Structure formats: structure tokens, C-alpha cells
């Protein structure tokens, strides 16, 4: 397992700050070995907690033109029929995956194809399970014309803790299933919108792995 590129600078700065704080505490508390050890232990825990946000584990990726893979690690919190107003302006099936603070925060292309639409929306930072987070929070929207034919929309959504969404795709790009399309710093959620005749392969509450778990099958 390696550290994701989005976390390297943050981890370096965090390490310097924590080292400086430890030196300061040791200077102010000379002779108070127990206090110094407790503080040092606390800073190690803080560093490890931040470090796990940016881990990038190896994944066994596979591709199939009509199967959608989970775009992120987490838990399936929404499976429902909804009206999608931004691009399709019609009814779609929505699958939402919530990323907790302990999940990997990389987001991956659920399908291979051509990016037909991309837009970044600045916004609020409501908790990710809030009904309005999908339309009011900071987010990105990506629409891919899949190799199988149907259009698939997926959306990164920032939550209460997340304060920055990173993306690596733009309109006109060819994307490959399972490859990284972005990163949500400190987590949140990803929504996927598929045609109404799509067969859902996951259940509410199911834990999924980005780039590995099949979440649905397109009808082609």
C-alpha cells in the first residue's frame, strides 16, 4: 500500500508541525517525562489518523463494458428511482455510496467510455446523508457515454468534513473503468445515475470496494 499523491504534501506539513510541537512541549516540560510521552503518543495517533485518509491500496481491477464497478469504497446508502435535473432531466436509478472517515477516499471510473459532460459546482458542506447534499454541496458531475452505449452520470459530493474535491477528467476524455477519476479529501459520498432498465447488483447497507465491486449491469 502507498500514500496517494493528494496526501503527500499534507502529510509532510503535518509531520513538520507535529515535530515542532513535540520539541516545544519537551522544552517547556523538561523533566516531566510522563507528560512528554503522553503528548508524543497523542501526536503519533493524530499523524496515523490523517495518514489513513490518504492510503492508496492495490486493487485487482477488471473491465466489462456493461458492468458498472463501485466508484468508491464505502456503504450503499441509497438505491432509488429519482428525477435527475442537471443533465438528463428525466427519471433515473440512483445508487449512492457513503465514504466514512476510515474508507479509502479515491474515486474511480465506474465504466469505460467518453466523457460527454463535466461540471464543477462550488457549494455548501452539509453532512453527506442530508437529502439536499446532492444538489447544494460542493460537487462534480461527470457523464460518460459508456462503451456499451448507455450514458452514465456519477457525482462526487463533499460532506461536512470534506473541503476539497479533486478531479482528473474533463469533457472529451476517454476514461477506463476502475482508473482514478478523482479524490475527495476527507471523504463524503459518490452518486451514480443509470437508466431505469439497469439491473442493480447491490443492496442497501452493503459495503463495496471501489474498482472491484459490481454495483449494476446495463441493458444493452
Coordinates of C-alpha atoms in Angstrom, one line a residue:
X1 CA 0.0 0.0 0.0
X2 CA 1.2 3.5 -0.8
X3 CA 0.3 7.1 0.1
X4 CA -1.8 8.8 -2.5
X5 CA -0.3 11.8 -4.3
X6 CA -3.0 14.1 -2.9
X7 CA -1.8 13.5 0.6
X8 CA 2.0 13.7 0.3
X9 CA 2.3 17.5 0.8
X10 CA -0.3 17.4 3.6
X11 CA 1.5 14.6 5.4
X12 CA 4.8 16.4 5.1
X13 CA 3.5 19.6 6.5
X14 CA 1.6 17.8 9.3
X15 CA 4.8 15.9 10.2
X16 CA 6.8 19.1 10.5
X17 CA 4.1 20.8 12.6
X18 CA 3.8 17.8 15.0
X19 CA 7.6 17.6 15.3
X20 CA 7.8 21.3 16.1
X21 CA 5.1 20.9 18.7
X22 CA 6.8 18.0 20.3
X23 CA 10.1 19.9 20.6
X24 CA 8.3 22.9 22.1
X25 CA 6.5 20.7 24.7
X26 CA 9.7 18.9 25.6
X27 CA 11.4 22.2 26.1
X28 CA 8.6 23.6 28.3
X29 CA 8.3 20.4 30.3
X30 CA 11.9 19.3 31.0
X31 CA 11.9 16.5 33.5
X32 CA 8.2 15.8 33.1
X33 CA 8.8 12.6 31.2
X34 CA 5.2 11.2 31.5
X35 CA 3.6 14.3 30.1
X36 CA 6.1 14.4 27.2
X37 CA 5.5 10.7 26.4
X38 CA 1.7 11.2 26.5
X39 CA 1.9 14.2 24.2
X40 CA 4.3 12.4 21.8
X41 CA 1.9 9.4 21.8
X42 CA -1.1 11.6 21.0
X43 CA 0.7 13.3 18.1
X44 CA 1.6 9.9 16.7
X45 CA -2.1 8.9 16.8
X46 CA -3.1 12.1 15.1
X47 CA -0.5 11.5 12.3
X48 CA -1.7 8.0 11.7
X49 CA -5.3 9.1 11.6
X50 CA -4.5 11.6 8.9
X51 CA -2.3 9.2 7.1
X52 CA -5.0 6.6 6.7
X53 CA -7.2 9.2 4.9
X54 CA -4.6 9.2 2.0
X55 CA -3.8 5.5 1.7
X56 CA -3.9 4.0 -1.8
X57 CA -4.2 0.2 -1.6
X58 CA -3.6 -2.1 -4.5
X59 CA -6.8 -3.2 -6.3
X60 CA -7.4 -6.1 -8.7
X61 CA -9.2 -4.2 -11.5
X62 CA -11.2 -5.8 -14.3
X63 CA -13.2 -4.3 -17.1
X64 CA -16.5 -5.2 -18.7
X65 CA -18.4 -2.9 -21.0
X66 CA -21.9 -3.4 -19.5
X67 CA -21.0 -3.8 -15.8
X68 CA -20.6 -0.8 -13.5
X69 CA -18.0 -1.0 -10.8
X70 CA -18.3 0.8 -7.5
X71 CA -16.7 4.3 -7.9
X72 CA -15.6 4.4 -4.3
X73 CA -15.1 2.4 -1.1
X74 CA -17.9 2.7 1.4
X75 CA -21.5 1.6 2.1
X76 CA -24.5 1.7 -0.2
X77 CA -26.9 4.2 1.4
X78 CA -29.3 4.9 -1.5
X79 CA -31.0 2.8 -4.2
X80 CA -34.0 4.6 -5.6
X81 CA -35.7 6.0 -8.7
X82 CA -35.2 9.7 -8.9
X83 CA -35.6 12.7 -11.2
X84 CA -32.1 13.8 -12.3
X85 CA -32.4 17.5 -13.1
X86 CA -28.8 18.6 -14.1
X87 CA -28.2 16.6 -17.3
X88 CA -30.8 14.0 -18.1
X89 CA -33.9 15.9 -16.9
X90 CA -35.7 12.6 -16.6
X91 CA -36.1 9.5 -14.3
X92 CA -33.0 7.5 -13.4
X93 CA -31.9 4.9 -10.9
X94 CA -29.6 6.3 -8.3
X95 CA -27.0 4.4 -6.3
X96 CA -25.2 6.3 -3.6
X97 CA -22.1 5.2 -1.7
X98 CA -21.2 6.9 1.6
X99 CA -17.5 7.2 2.3
X100 CA -16.7 7.2 6.1
X101 CA -13.6 8.7 7.5
X102 CA -11.9 5.3 7.6
X103 CA -12.6 4.5 3.9
X104 CA -10.2 4.9 1.1
X105 CA -11.0 8.3 -0.5
X106 CA -10.0 7.7 -4.1
X107 CA -12.9 7.8 -6.6
X108 CA -12.7 5.6 -9.7
X109 CA -14.4 5.5 -13.1
X110 CA -17.3 3.0 -12.8
X111 CA -17.4 2.4 -16.6
X112 CA -15.1 2.9 -19.6
X113 CA -16.1 5.4 -22.3
X114 CA -16.1 9.0 -23.5
X115 CA -16.7 11.9 -21.1
X116 CA -19.6 13.8 -22.7
X117 CA -20.1 16.3 -19.8
X118 CA -18.2 17.6 -16.8
X119 CA -19.0 20.4 -14.4
X120 CA -17.7 21.5 -11.0
X121 CA -20.2 23.1 -8.6
X122 CA -19.0 25.1 -5.6
X123 CA -21.4 24.8 -2.7
X124 CA -22.1 24.0 1.0
X125 CA -20.8 21.3 3.3
X126 CA -23.9 19.7 4.6
X127 CA -23.5 16.2 6.1
X128 CA -23.3 13.7 3.2
X129 CA -26.6 11.9 4.2
X130 CA -28.6 15.1 4.1
X131 CA -31.2 15.0 1.3
X132 CA -30.1 18.3 -0.1
X133 CA -26.3 17.5 -0.1
X134 CA -26.6 16.1 -3.7
X135 CA -27.7 19.4 -5.1
X136 CA -26.3 22.0 -2.6
X137 CA -22.9 20.7 -1.5
X138 CA -19.6 21.2 -3.4
X139 CA -19.6 18.6 -6.1
X140 CA -18.6 17.5 -9.5
X141 CA -20.8 15.9 -12.2
X142 CA -19.4 13.6 -14.9
X143 CA -21.4 12.0 -17.7
X144 CA -19.8 9.2 -19.6
X145 CA -21.0 7.6 -22.8
X146 CA -20.2 4.0 -22.0
X147 CA -18.6 1.6 -24.4
X148 CA -21.8 -0.4 -24.1
X149 CA -23.8 2.6 -25.3
X150 CA -25.9 4.0 -22.4
X151 CA -25.0 7.2 -20.7
X152 CA -23.9 7.0 -17.0
X153 CA -23.7 10.0 -14.6
X154 CA -21.6 10.0 -11.5
X155 CA -21.1 12.7 -9.0
X156 CA -18.5 13.4 -6.3
X157 CA -20.1 15.1 -3.3
X158 CA -18.2 16.8 -0.5
X159 CA -19.6 16.5 3.1
X160 CA -19.3 18.2 6.4
X161 CA -15.6 17.2 6.8
X162 CA -14.5 17.4 3.2
X163 CA -13.3 20.8 2.0
X164 CA -11.9 20.0 -1.4
X165 CA -12.8 17.8 -4.3
X166 CA -10.1 16.9 -6.8
X167 CA -10.8 15.5 -10.3
X168 CA -8.6 14.2 -13.2
X169 CA -11.2 14.2 -16.1
X170 CA -12.6 16.7 -18.5
X171 CA -15.0 16.7 -21.3
X172 CA -13.7 14.8 -24.3
X173 CA -11.5 12.5 -22.3
X174 CA -11.5 8.7 -22.9
X175 CA -11.7 7.0 -19.5
X176 CA -11.0 3.5 -18.4
X177 CA -13.1 1.5 -15.9
X178 CA -11.5 1.3 -12.5
X179 CA -8.9 4.1 -13.0
X180 CA -8.9 7.1 -10.7
X181 CA -11.1 10.0 -11.8
X182 CA -10.6 12.0 -8.6
X183 CA -10.2 12.3 -4.9
X184 CA -12.4 13.7 -2.1
X185 CA -10.2 14.9 0.7
X186 CA -11.6 13.5 4.0
X187 CA -14.4 11.6 2.4
X188 CA -18.1 12.0 1.7
X189 CA -20.1 10.3 -1.0
X190 CA -20.5 9.4 -4.7
X191 CA -23.8 9.2 -6.5
X192 CA -24.3 7.1 -9.7
X193 CA -27.3 7.6 -12.1
X194 CA -28.1 4.9 -14.6
X195 CA -31.0 4.1 -17.0
X196 CA -34.2 2.8 -15.5
X197 CA -33.8 -0.6 -17.1
X198 CA -30.4 -1.2 -15.4
X199 CA -30.2 -4.3 -13.1
X200 CA -28.9 -3.4 -9.6
X201 CA -26.4 -5.8 -8.2
X202 CA -26.0 -4.4 -4.7
X203 CA -28.3 -3.9 -1.6
X204 CA -28.8 -1.1 0.9
X205 CA -26.2 -1.3 3.6
X206 CA -23.8 -3.4 1.6
X207 CA -20.1 -2.5 1.8
X208 CA -18.4 -2.1 -1.5
X209 CA -14.8 -1.6 -2.8
X210 CA -14.0 1.0 -5.5
X211 CA -12.9 -0.6 -8.8
X212 CA -13.8 -4.1 -7.6
X213 CA -17.5 -4.5 -6.5
X214 CA -20.0 -4.7 -9.4
X215 CA -22.9 -2.4 -8.5
X216 CA -25.2 -2.8 -11.6
X217 CA -25.5 -4.2 -15.1
X218 CA -26.5 -2.0 -18.1
X219 CA -29.1 -3.3 -20.5
X220 CA -27.6 -3.3 -24.0

